XYZ file of C-alpha atoms in Angstrom:
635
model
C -24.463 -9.168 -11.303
C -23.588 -5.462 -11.778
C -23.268 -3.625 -8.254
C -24.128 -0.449 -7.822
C -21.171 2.216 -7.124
C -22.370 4.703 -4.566
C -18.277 6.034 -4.076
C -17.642 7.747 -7.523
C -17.155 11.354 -7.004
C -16.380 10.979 -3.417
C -13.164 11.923 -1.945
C -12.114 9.114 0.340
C -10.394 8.813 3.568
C -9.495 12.737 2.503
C -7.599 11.682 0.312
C -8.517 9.872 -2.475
C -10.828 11.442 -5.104
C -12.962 8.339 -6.183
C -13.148 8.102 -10.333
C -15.144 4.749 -10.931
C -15.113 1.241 -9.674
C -12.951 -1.254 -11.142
C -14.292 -4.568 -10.661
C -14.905 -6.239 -7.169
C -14.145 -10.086 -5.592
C -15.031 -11.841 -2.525
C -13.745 -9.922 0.062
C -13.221 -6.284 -1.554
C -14.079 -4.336 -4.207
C -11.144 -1.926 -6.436
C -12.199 1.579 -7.376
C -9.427 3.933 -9.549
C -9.076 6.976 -7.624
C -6.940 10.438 -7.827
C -4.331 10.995 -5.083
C -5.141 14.601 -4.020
C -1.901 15.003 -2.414
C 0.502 13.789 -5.257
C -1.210 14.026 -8.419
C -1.312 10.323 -9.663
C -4.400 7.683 -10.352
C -3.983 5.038 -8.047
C -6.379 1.673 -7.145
C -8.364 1.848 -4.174
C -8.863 -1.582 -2.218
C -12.037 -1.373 -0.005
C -13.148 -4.276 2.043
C -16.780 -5.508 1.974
C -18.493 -3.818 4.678
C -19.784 -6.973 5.607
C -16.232 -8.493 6.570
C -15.178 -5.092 8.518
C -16.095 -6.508 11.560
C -14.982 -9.779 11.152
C -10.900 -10.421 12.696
C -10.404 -12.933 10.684
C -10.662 -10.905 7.125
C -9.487 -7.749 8.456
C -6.559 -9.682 9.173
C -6.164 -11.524 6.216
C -6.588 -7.603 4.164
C -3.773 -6.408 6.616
C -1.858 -9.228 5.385
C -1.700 -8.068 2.186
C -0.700 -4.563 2.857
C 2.299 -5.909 4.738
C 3.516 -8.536 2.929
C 2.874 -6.420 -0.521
C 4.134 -3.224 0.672
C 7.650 -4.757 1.237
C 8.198 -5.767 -1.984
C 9.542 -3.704 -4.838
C 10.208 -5.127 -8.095
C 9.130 -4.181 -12.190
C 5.857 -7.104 -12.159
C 4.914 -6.438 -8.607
C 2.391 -4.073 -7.707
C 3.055 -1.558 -5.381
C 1.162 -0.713 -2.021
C 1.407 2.966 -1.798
C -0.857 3.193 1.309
C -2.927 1.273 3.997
C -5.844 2.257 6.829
C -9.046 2.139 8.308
C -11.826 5.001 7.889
C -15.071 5.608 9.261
C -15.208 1.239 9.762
C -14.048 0.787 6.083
C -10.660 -0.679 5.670
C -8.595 0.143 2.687
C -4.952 -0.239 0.561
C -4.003 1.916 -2.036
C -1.532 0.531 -4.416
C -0.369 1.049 -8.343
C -3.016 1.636 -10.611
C -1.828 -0.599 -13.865
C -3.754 0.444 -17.402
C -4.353 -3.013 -19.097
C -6.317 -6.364 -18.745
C -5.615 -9.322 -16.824
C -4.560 -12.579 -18.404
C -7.863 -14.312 -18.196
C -9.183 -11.778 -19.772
C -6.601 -11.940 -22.740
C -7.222 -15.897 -22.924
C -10.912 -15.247 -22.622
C -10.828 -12.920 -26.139
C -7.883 -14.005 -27.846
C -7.710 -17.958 -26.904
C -4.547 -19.311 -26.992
C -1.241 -17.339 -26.532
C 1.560 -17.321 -29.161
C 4.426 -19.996 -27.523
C 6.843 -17.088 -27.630
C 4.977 -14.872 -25.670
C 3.524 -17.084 -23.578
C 7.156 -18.136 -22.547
C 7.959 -14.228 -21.991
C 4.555 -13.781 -19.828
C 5.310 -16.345 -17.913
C 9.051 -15.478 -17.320
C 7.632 -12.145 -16.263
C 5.778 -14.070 -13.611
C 8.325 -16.285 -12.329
C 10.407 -12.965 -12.213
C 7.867 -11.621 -9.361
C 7.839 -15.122 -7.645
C 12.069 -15.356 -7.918
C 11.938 -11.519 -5.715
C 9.011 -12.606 -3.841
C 10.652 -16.074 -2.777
C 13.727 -14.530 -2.195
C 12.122 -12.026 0.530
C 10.464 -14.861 2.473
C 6.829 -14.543 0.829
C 5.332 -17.340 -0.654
C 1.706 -15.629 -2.774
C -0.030 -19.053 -2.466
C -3.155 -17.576 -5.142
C -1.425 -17.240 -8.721
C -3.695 -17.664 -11.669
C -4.585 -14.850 -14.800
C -6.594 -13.406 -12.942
C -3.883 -12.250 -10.572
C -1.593 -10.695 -13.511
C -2.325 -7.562 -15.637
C -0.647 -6.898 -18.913
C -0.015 -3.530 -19.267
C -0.137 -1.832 -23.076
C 3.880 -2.719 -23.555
C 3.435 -5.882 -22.671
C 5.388 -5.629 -19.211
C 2.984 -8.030 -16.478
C 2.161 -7.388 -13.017
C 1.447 -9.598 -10.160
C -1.104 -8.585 -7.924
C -3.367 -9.696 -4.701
C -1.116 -10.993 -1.625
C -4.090 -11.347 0.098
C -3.341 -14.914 1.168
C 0.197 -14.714 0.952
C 2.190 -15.272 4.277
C 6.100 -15.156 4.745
C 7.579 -18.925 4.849
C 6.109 -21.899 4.803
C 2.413 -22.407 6.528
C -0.787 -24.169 6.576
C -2.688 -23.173 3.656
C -6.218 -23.980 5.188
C -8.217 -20.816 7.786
C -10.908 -22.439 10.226
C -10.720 -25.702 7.970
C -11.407 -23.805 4.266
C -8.741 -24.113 1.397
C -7.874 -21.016 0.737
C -7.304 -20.013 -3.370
C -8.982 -20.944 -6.922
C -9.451 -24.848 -6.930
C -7.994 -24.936 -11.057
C -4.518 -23.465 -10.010
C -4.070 -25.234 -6.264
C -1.434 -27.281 -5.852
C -1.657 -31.075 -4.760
C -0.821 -29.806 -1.343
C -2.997 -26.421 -1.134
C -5.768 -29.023 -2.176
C -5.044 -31.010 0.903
C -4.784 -28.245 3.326
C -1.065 -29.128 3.906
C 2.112 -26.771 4.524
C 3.183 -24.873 1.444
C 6.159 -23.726 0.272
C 7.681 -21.681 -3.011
C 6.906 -24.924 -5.159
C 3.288 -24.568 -4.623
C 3.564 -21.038 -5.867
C 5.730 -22.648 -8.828
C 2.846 -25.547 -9.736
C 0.144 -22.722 -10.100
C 2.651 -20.894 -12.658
C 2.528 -23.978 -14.397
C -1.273 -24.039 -14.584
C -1.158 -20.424 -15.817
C 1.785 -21.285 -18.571
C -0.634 -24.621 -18.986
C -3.622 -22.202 -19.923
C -1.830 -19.529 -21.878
C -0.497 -22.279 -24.433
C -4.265 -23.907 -24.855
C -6.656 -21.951 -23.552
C -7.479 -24.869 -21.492
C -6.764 -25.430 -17.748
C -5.546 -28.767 -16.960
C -8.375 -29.800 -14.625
C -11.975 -29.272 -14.362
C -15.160 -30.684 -12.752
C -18.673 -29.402 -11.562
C -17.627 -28.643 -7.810
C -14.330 -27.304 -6.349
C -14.182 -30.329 -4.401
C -13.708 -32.523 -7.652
C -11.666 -30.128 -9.021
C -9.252 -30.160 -6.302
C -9.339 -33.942 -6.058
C -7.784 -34.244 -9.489
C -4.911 -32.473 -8.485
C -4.299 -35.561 -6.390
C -5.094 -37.830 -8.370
C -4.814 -37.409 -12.279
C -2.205 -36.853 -14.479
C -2.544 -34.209 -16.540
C -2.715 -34.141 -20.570
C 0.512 -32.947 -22.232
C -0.355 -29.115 -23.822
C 0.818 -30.806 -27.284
C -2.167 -32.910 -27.475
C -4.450 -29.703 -27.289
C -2.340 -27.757 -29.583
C 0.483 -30.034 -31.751
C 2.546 -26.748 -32.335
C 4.021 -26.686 -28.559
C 8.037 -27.510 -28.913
C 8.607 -31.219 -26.880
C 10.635 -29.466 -24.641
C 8.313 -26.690 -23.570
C 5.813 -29.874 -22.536
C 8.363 -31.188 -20.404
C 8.866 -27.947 -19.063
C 4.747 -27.735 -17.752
C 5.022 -31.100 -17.025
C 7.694 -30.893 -14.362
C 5.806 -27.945 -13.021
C 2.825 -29.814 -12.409
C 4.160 -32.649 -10.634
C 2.523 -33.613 -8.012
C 4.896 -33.912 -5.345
C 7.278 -30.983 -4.390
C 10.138 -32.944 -4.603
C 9.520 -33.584 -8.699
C 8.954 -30.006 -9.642
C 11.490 -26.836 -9.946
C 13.268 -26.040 -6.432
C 13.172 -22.325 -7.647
C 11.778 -19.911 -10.393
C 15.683 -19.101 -11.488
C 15.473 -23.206 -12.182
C 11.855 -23.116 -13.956
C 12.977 -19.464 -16.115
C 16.221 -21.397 -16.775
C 14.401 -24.125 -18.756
C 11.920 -21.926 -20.382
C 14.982 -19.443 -21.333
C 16.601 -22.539 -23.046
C 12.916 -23.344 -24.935
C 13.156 -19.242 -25.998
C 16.077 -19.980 -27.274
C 15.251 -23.602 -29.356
C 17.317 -25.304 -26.955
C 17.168 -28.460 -25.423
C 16.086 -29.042 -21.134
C 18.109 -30.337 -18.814
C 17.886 -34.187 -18.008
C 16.511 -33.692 -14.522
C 13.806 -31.791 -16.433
C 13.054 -35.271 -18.886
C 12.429 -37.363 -15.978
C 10.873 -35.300 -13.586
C 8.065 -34.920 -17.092
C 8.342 -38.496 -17.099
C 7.471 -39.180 -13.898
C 4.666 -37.084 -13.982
C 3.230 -38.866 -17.041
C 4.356 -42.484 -15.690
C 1.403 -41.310 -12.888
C 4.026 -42.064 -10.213
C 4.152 -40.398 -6.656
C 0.955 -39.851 -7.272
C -0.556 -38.072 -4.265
C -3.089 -39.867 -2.009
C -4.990 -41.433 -5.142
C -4.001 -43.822 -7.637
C -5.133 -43.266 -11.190
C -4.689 -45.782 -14.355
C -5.570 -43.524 -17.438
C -1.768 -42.349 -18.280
C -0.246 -44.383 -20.551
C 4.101 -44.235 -21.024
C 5.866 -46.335 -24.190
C 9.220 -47.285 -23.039
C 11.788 -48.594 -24.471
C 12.882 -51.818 -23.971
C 10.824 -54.936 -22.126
C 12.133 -54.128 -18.393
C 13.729 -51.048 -16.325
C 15.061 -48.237 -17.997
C 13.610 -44.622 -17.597
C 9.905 -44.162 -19.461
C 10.542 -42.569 -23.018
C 8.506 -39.146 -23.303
C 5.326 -39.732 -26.100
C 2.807 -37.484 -25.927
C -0.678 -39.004 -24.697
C -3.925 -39.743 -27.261
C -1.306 -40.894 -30.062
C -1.175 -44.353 -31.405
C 1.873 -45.946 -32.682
C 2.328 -45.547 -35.973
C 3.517 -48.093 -38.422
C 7.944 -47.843 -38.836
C 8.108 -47.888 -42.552
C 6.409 -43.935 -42.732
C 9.269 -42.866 -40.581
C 12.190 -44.697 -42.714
C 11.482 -43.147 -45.426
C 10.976 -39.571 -43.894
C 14.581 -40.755 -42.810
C 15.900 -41.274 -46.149
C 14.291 -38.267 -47.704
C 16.015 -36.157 -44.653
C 19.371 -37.350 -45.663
C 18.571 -36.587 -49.358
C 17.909 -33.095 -48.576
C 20.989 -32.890 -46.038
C 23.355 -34.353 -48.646
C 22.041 -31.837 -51.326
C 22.396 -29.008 -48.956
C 26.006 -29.870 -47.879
C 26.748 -29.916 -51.942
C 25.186 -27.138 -52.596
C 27.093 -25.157 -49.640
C 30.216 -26.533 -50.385
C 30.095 -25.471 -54.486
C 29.134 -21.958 -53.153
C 25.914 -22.038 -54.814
C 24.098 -19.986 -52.082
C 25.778 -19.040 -48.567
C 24.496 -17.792 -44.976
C 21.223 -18.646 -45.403
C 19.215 -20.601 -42.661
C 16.453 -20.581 -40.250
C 17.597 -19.784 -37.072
C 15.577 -19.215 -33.808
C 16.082 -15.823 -32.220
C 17.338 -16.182 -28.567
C 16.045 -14.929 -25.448
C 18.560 -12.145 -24.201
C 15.970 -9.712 -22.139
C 17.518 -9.326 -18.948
C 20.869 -9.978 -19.787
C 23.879 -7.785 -20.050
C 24.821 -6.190 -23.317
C 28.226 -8.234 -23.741
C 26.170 -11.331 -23.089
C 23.124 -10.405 -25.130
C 25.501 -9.295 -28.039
C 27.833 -12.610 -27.674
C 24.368 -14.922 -27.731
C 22.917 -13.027 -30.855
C 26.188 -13.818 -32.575
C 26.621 -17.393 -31.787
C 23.235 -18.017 -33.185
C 24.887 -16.280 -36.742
C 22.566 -12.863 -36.331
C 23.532 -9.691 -36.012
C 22.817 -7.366 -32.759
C 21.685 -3.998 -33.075
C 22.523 -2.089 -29.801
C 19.651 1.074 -28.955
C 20.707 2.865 -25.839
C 17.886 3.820 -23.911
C 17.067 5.829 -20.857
C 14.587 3.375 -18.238
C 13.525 3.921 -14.863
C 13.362 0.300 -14.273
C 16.189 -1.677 -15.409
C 19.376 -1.990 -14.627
C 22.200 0.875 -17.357
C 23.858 -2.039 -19.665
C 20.975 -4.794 -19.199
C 18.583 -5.464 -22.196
C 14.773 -4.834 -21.569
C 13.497 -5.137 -24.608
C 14.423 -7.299 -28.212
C 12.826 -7.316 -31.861
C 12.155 -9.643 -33.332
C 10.855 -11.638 -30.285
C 12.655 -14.600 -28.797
C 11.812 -17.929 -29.970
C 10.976 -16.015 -33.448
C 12.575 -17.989 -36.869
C 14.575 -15.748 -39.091
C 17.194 -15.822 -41.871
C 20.802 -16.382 -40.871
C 22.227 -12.965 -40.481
C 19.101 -11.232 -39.804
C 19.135 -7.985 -37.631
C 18.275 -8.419 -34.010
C 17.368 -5.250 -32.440
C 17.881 -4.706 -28.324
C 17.287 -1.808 -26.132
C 19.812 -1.549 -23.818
C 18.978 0.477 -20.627
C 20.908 3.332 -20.166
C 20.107 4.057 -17.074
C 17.666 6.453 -14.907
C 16.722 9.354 -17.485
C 17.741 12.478 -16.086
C 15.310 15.366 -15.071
C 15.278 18.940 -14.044
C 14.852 19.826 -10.038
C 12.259 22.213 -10.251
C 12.006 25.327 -7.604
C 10.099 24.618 -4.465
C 10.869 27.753 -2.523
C 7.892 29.362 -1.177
C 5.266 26.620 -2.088
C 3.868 24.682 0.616
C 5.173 21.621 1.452
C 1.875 19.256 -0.207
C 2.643 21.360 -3.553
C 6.361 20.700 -3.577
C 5.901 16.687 -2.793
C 3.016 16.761 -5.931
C 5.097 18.652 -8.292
C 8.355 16.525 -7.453
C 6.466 13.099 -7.869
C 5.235 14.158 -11.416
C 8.913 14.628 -12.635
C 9.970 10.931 -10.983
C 11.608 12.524 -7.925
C 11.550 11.340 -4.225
C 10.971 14.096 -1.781
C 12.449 13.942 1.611
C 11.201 16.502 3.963
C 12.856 17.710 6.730
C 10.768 19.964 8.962
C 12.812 23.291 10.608
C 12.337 26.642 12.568
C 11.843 29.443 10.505
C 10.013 32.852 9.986
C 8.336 32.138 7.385
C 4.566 30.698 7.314
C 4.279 27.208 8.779
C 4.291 24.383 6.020
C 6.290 26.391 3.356
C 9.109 25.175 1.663
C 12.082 27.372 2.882
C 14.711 25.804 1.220
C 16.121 22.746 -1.145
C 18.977 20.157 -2.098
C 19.798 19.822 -5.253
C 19.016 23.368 -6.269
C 16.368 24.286 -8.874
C 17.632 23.807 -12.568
C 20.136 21.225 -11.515
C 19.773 18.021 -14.025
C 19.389 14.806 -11.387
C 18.783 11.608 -12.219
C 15.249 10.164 -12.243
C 14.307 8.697 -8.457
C 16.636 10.931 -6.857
C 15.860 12.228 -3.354
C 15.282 15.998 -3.125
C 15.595 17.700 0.586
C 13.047 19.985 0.952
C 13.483 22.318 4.372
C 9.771 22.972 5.165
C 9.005 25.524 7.964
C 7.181 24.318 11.210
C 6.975 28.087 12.447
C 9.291 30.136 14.790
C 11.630 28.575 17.125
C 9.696 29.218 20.154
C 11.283 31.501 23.398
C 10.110 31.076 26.942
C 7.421 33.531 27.861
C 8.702 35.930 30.916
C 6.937 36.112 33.964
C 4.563 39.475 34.060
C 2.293 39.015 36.970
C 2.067 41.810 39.817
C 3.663 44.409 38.079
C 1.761 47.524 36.366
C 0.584 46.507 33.014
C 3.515 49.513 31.155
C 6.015 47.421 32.475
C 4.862 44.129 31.997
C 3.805 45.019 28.054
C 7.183 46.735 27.850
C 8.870 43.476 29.106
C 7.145 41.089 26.238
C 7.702 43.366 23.606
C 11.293 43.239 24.523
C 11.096 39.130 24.722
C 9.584 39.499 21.061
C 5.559 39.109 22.107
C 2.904 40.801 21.254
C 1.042 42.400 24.526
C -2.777 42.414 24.858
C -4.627 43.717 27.410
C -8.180 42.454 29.286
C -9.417 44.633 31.914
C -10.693 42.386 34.911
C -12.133 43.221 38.884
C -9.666 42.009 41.515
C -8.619 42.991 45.280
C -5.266 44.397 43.583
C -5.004 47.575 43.139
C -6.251 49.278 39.465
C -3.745 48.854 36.686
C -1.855 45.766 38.365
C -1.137 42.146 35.789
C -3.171 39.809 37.723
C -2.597 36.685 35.638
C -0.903 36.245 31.887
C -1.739 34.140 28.773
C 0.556 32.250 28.163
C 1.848 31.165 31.388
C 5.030 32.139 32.946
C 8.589 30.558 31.807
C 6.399 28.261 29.275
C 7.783 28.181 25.512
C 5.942 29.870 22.572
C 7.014 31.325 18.608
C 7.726 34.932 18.483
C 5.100 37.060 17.970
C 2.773 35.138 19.931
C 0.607 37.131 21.609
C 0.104 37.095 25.072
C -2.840 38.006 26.871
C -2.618 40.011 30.389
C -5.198 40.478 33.046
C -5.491 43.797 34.370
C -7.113 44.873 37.690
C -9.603 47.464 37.840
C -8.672 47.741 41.334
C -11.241 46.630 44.657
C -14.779 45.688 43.408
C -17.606 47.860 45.422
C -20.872 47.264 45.658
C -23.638 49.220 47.223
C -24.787 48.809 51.094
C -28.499 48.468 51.465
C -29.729 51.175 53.583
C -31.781 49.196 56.258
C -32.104 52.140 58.943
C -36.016 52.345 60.393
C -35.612 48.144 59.478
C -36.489 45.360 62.576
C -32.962 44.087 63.080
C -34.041 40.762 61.634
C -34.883 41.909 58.345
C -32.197 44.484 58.034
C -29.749 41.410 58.849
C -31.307 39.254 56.173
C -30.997 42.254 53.399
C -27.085 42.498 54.072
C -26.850 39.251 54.288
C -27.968 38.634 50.920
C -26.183 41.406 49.347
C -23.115 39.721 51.098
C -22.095 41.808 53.885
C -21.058 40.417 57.145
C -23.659 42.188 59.912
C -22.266 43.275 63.626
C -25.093 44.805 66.013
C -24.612 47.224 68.272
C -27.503 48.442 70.880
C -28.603 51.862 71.304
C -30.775 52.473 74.403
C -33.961 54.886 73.554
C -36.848 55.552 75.562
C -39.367 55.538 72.342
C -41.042 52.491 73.054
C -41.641 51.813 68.764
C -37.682 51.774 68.572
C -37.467 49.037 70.628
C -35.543 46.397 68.148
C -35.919 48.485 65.389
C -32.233 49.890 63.028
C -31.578 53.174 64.429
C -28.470 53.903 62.388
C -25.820 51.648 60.245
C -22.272 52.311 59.554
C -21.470 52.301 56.783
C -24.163 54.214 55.742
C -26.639 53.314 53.375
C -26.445 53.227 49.555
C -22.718 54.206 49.969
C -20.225 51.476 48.292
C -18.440 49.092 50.002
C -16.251 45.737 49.622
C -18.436 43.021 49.623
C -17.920 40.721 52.447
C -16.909 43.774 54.968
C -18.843 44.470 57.969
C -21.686 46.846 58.472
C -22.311 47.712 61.536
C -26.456 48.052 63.121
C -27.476 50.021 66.103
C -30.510 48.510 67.442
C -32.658 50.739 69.544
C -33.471 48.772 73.061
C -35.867 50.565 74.760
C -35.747 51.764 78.488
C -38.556 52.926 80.074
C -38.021 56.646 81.553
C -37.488 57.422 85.216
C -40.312 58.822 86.785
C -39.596 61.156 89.710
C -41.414 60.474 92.925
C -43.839 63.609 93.644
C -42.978 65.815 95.743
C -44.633 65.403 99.578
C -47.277 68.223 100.516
């Protein structure tokens, strides 16, 4: 069912400029994105909104990141980034142009042998790094492996893998695709790098038929065949497939750990020797044999494998491919005698010198290997090697990457076998960073394969810009090198001298000498006018020169006008000051007018002059005494 993508166009986690989705799974969906901030296409991992909230996938998501992010090999993708935004979790890794291997077996069907033997040496390549570091994947199958356009595979989605061994079950649920789960994954049991190395044979399985080897209606059944039935030989499907290269799956999909490959170096060994038109080791024949005998068969017995031996009793089970009858002996003794017709006629024909150096050789496998070996395993086989020298950012100078015609291939005896031998990291041009900011100068380095390594310092120049660089511009570097890039965080700050209760000349004089910039804010305060009352930035803090640092001036004493409350009961008149916040002291003034009696006669200070608030102003309050009346005088 097609989804509907509501993120194209979008720039995500301000970053990520959101091109179109990719595809989507159970847990997250994969858009292709831009990287603003270095110039390259990446993939965009979003989780399913509906899981964001849920521990136990975030968890399992973050597990990816980690264990993904710390590995770095040729068919591994790489995790470039990891986070959380606005609820969404996300990991941004290596965008890879190309189709994944189900897809491929989808259209095409079934896989040449020789490059199904080079895909899957790719893959046991990841698995060999991946092993090494402690991480098992625990969920390969095609769909976990793009092919890009040169052929070169990629192993993807560590979303279940864990480092070591562990219980492959979460909350009682297998965890993986039930056609490529190992015997053990399919019981829920501990896992280890073999499991990782029976799904590879699955994958190998499918690439040679277009077939997996077990199927059924539920996941149940399918994963109950694991245990239980032996699988089909890939000859039977498709007669073509060398003897050896079915031992080869065979061993892979034993059913018990102990039977299959130890390692990927053992499993790539054998199919390098197949590449080649060699012969497996013996350990290889049995462990095959074993598997088709139906022994160790794991927690269910099954009866539908049938092994011809030779012999009545004891003795190992000879290898015959399942679904084919015995055929009668005669058919074969001739064959025989015909054989050593044409053998006997070839050795005369050689030995009279009527032809020479003609045969049909297989061409080796030799990717991988050092020139000198390459060259001496080309010869042995009677070819010749052509060596091309090539620049490569990936391999190795003086190992082969790359060989026409393909291994496994039949030519003429003294054919031409062409191998590209790397030749190192190409070299490229340091280009000049000076004086672009530090996001341009990462960007710019990136697109010509270099690593930037920035190193943040005090300078004049405009915070962010690159000031300086090592290698210098025009210098020829190889490709991956690390380029130092000084990038300026500003001026190395000075501490900020103390300006306060001084006269605002000297104080601006004293900052412009300390390499500030003064300002000046005019402010009331009980100092007197033109005194620094308080500074911005403090006092002995640190700040760039040519801050600039603001300084509060006094205007001198604020005033404010004193009611004039004279003719005023003394009540009111102390309510008015009161509220125009004066402090009020009475004083009384004796008067013989009866009407003055309580009444403001005069105030000090006087009214509507100006005044501090808070100060005193003082009320004399009439009190009135009666006059003295002089007794009249006596007749």
């Amino acid at each position: 069912m097609a989804t509907q993508d509501t993120l194209s166009g979008t720039l995500f986690a301000t970053r990520y400029r959101i091109i179109r989705k990719l595809g989507g799974g159970g847990m997250a969906d994969v858009y292709l994105a831009e990287d603003q901030e270095l110039g390259r296409r990446v993939a965009v991992k979003i989780l399913h909104e509906r899981y964001a909230n849920d521990e136990q996938f975030v968890e399992r998501f973050r597990r990816e990141a980690t264990h993904a992010a710390g590995l770095s090999h040729p068919n591994i993708v790489s995790i470039f980034d990891r986070g959380e935004t606005n609820g969404s979790y996300f990991i941004v890794m290596e965008y890879v142009e190309g189709k994944t291997l189900k897809e491929l077996i989808r259209t095409r069907g079934r896989c040449p042998v020789a490059v199904a033997i080079a895909y899957t040496r790719q893959i046991l390549s990841a698995l060999r790094y991946a092993h090494r570091n402690g991480v098992i994947h625990r969920d390969i199958k095609p769909h976990n492996v793009i092919v890009d356009p040169e052929g070169q595979l990629k192993v993807t989605d560590f979303g279940i893998a864990r480092a070591g061994a562990s219980q492959m079950t979460e909350e009682g649920a297998i965890i993986g695709t039930a056609q490529y789960l190992s015997p053990e994954q399919a019981r829920g049991a501990p896992v280890d790098q073999t499991s990782d190395l029976y799904s590879c044979g699955v994958v190998l399985y499918e690439l040679l038929t277009a077939e997996v080897p077990f199927t059924g209606e539920t996941p149940v059944e399918i994963a109950m065949k694991h245990l239980s039935e032996v699988p089909r030989p890939p000859s039977e499907l498709r007669p073509d497939i060398p003897r050896d290269l079915d031992l080869v799956v065979l061993r892979a999909l034993a059913k018990e750990p102990a039977d299959r490959y130890q390692s990927a170096a053992a499993m790539d060994a054998d199919l390098e020797a197949v590449a080649r038109g060699g012969r497996v080791p013996s350990d290889t024949t049995e462990a095959a044999t074993v598997v088709l005998s139906g022994g160790r068969v794991v927690d269910a017995p099954t009866g539908v494998t049938q092994v011809a031996r030779t012999g009545t009793t004891g003795g190992p089970a000879e290898y015959t491919p399942l679904g084919r009858s015995r055929r009668p002996l005669w058919p074969w003794l001739l064959g025989l005698g015909a054989l050593l017709a044409l053998v006997a006629g070839g050795w005369y024909l050689w030995s009279s010198g009527t032809f020479s150096g003609s045969g049909d050789v297989a061409v080796p496998y030799v990717v991988a290997l050092r020139e000198a070996q390459a060259v001496d395993a080309i010869t042995k086989e009677g070819l010749v090697p052509r060596v091309r020298r090539m620049s490569n950012s990936e391999v190795e100078e003086g190992v082969v990457f790359a060989q026409s015609p393909d291994a496994g291939v039949r030519v003429d005896e003294g054919s031409i076998v062409v191998i590209d031998v790397s030749a190192g990291r190409p070299e490229v041009t340091v280009p000049s960073l000076v004086g672009q900011s530090v996001a341009d100068a990462v960007a710019e380095l990136g697109r010509v394969g270099l690593v930037a390594q920035v190193v943040e310092v005090f300078s004049e120049r405009e915070q962010g810009t690159v000031t300086a660089q090592q290698p210098a511009a025009g210098v020829s570097v190889v490709e991956g090198t690390s380029v130092r890039i000084n990038v300026s965080k500003g001026a190395r700050p000075v501490v900020v001298p103390s300006v306060t209760n001084i006269p605002y000349d000297q104080a601006a004089a004293e900052l412009q000498a300390a390499g500030f910039v003064p300002a000046r804010t005019d402010v009331a305060s009980d100092l007197p006018a033109g005194i620094v009352v308080s500074q911005s930035p403090a006092a002995n803090t640190e700040s760039a020169r040519g801050t600039t640092v603001t300084l509060s001036v006094s205007t001198g004493p604020r005033t404010v006008a004193v009611p004039d409350v004279t003719g005023l009961d003394v009540a009111i008149a102390r309510a008015t000051l009161l509220d125009a916040g004066f402090r009020v002291r009475t004083a009384l003034e004796d008067t013989e007018d009866p009407l003055s009696d309580g009444v403001v006669l005069s105030q000090s200070p006087l009214g509507d002059t100006q005044a501090k608030p808070n100060s005193i102003v003082t009320l004399y309050v009439g009190r009135y005494v009666p006059p003295v009346t002089e007794p009249a005088p006596s007749p």
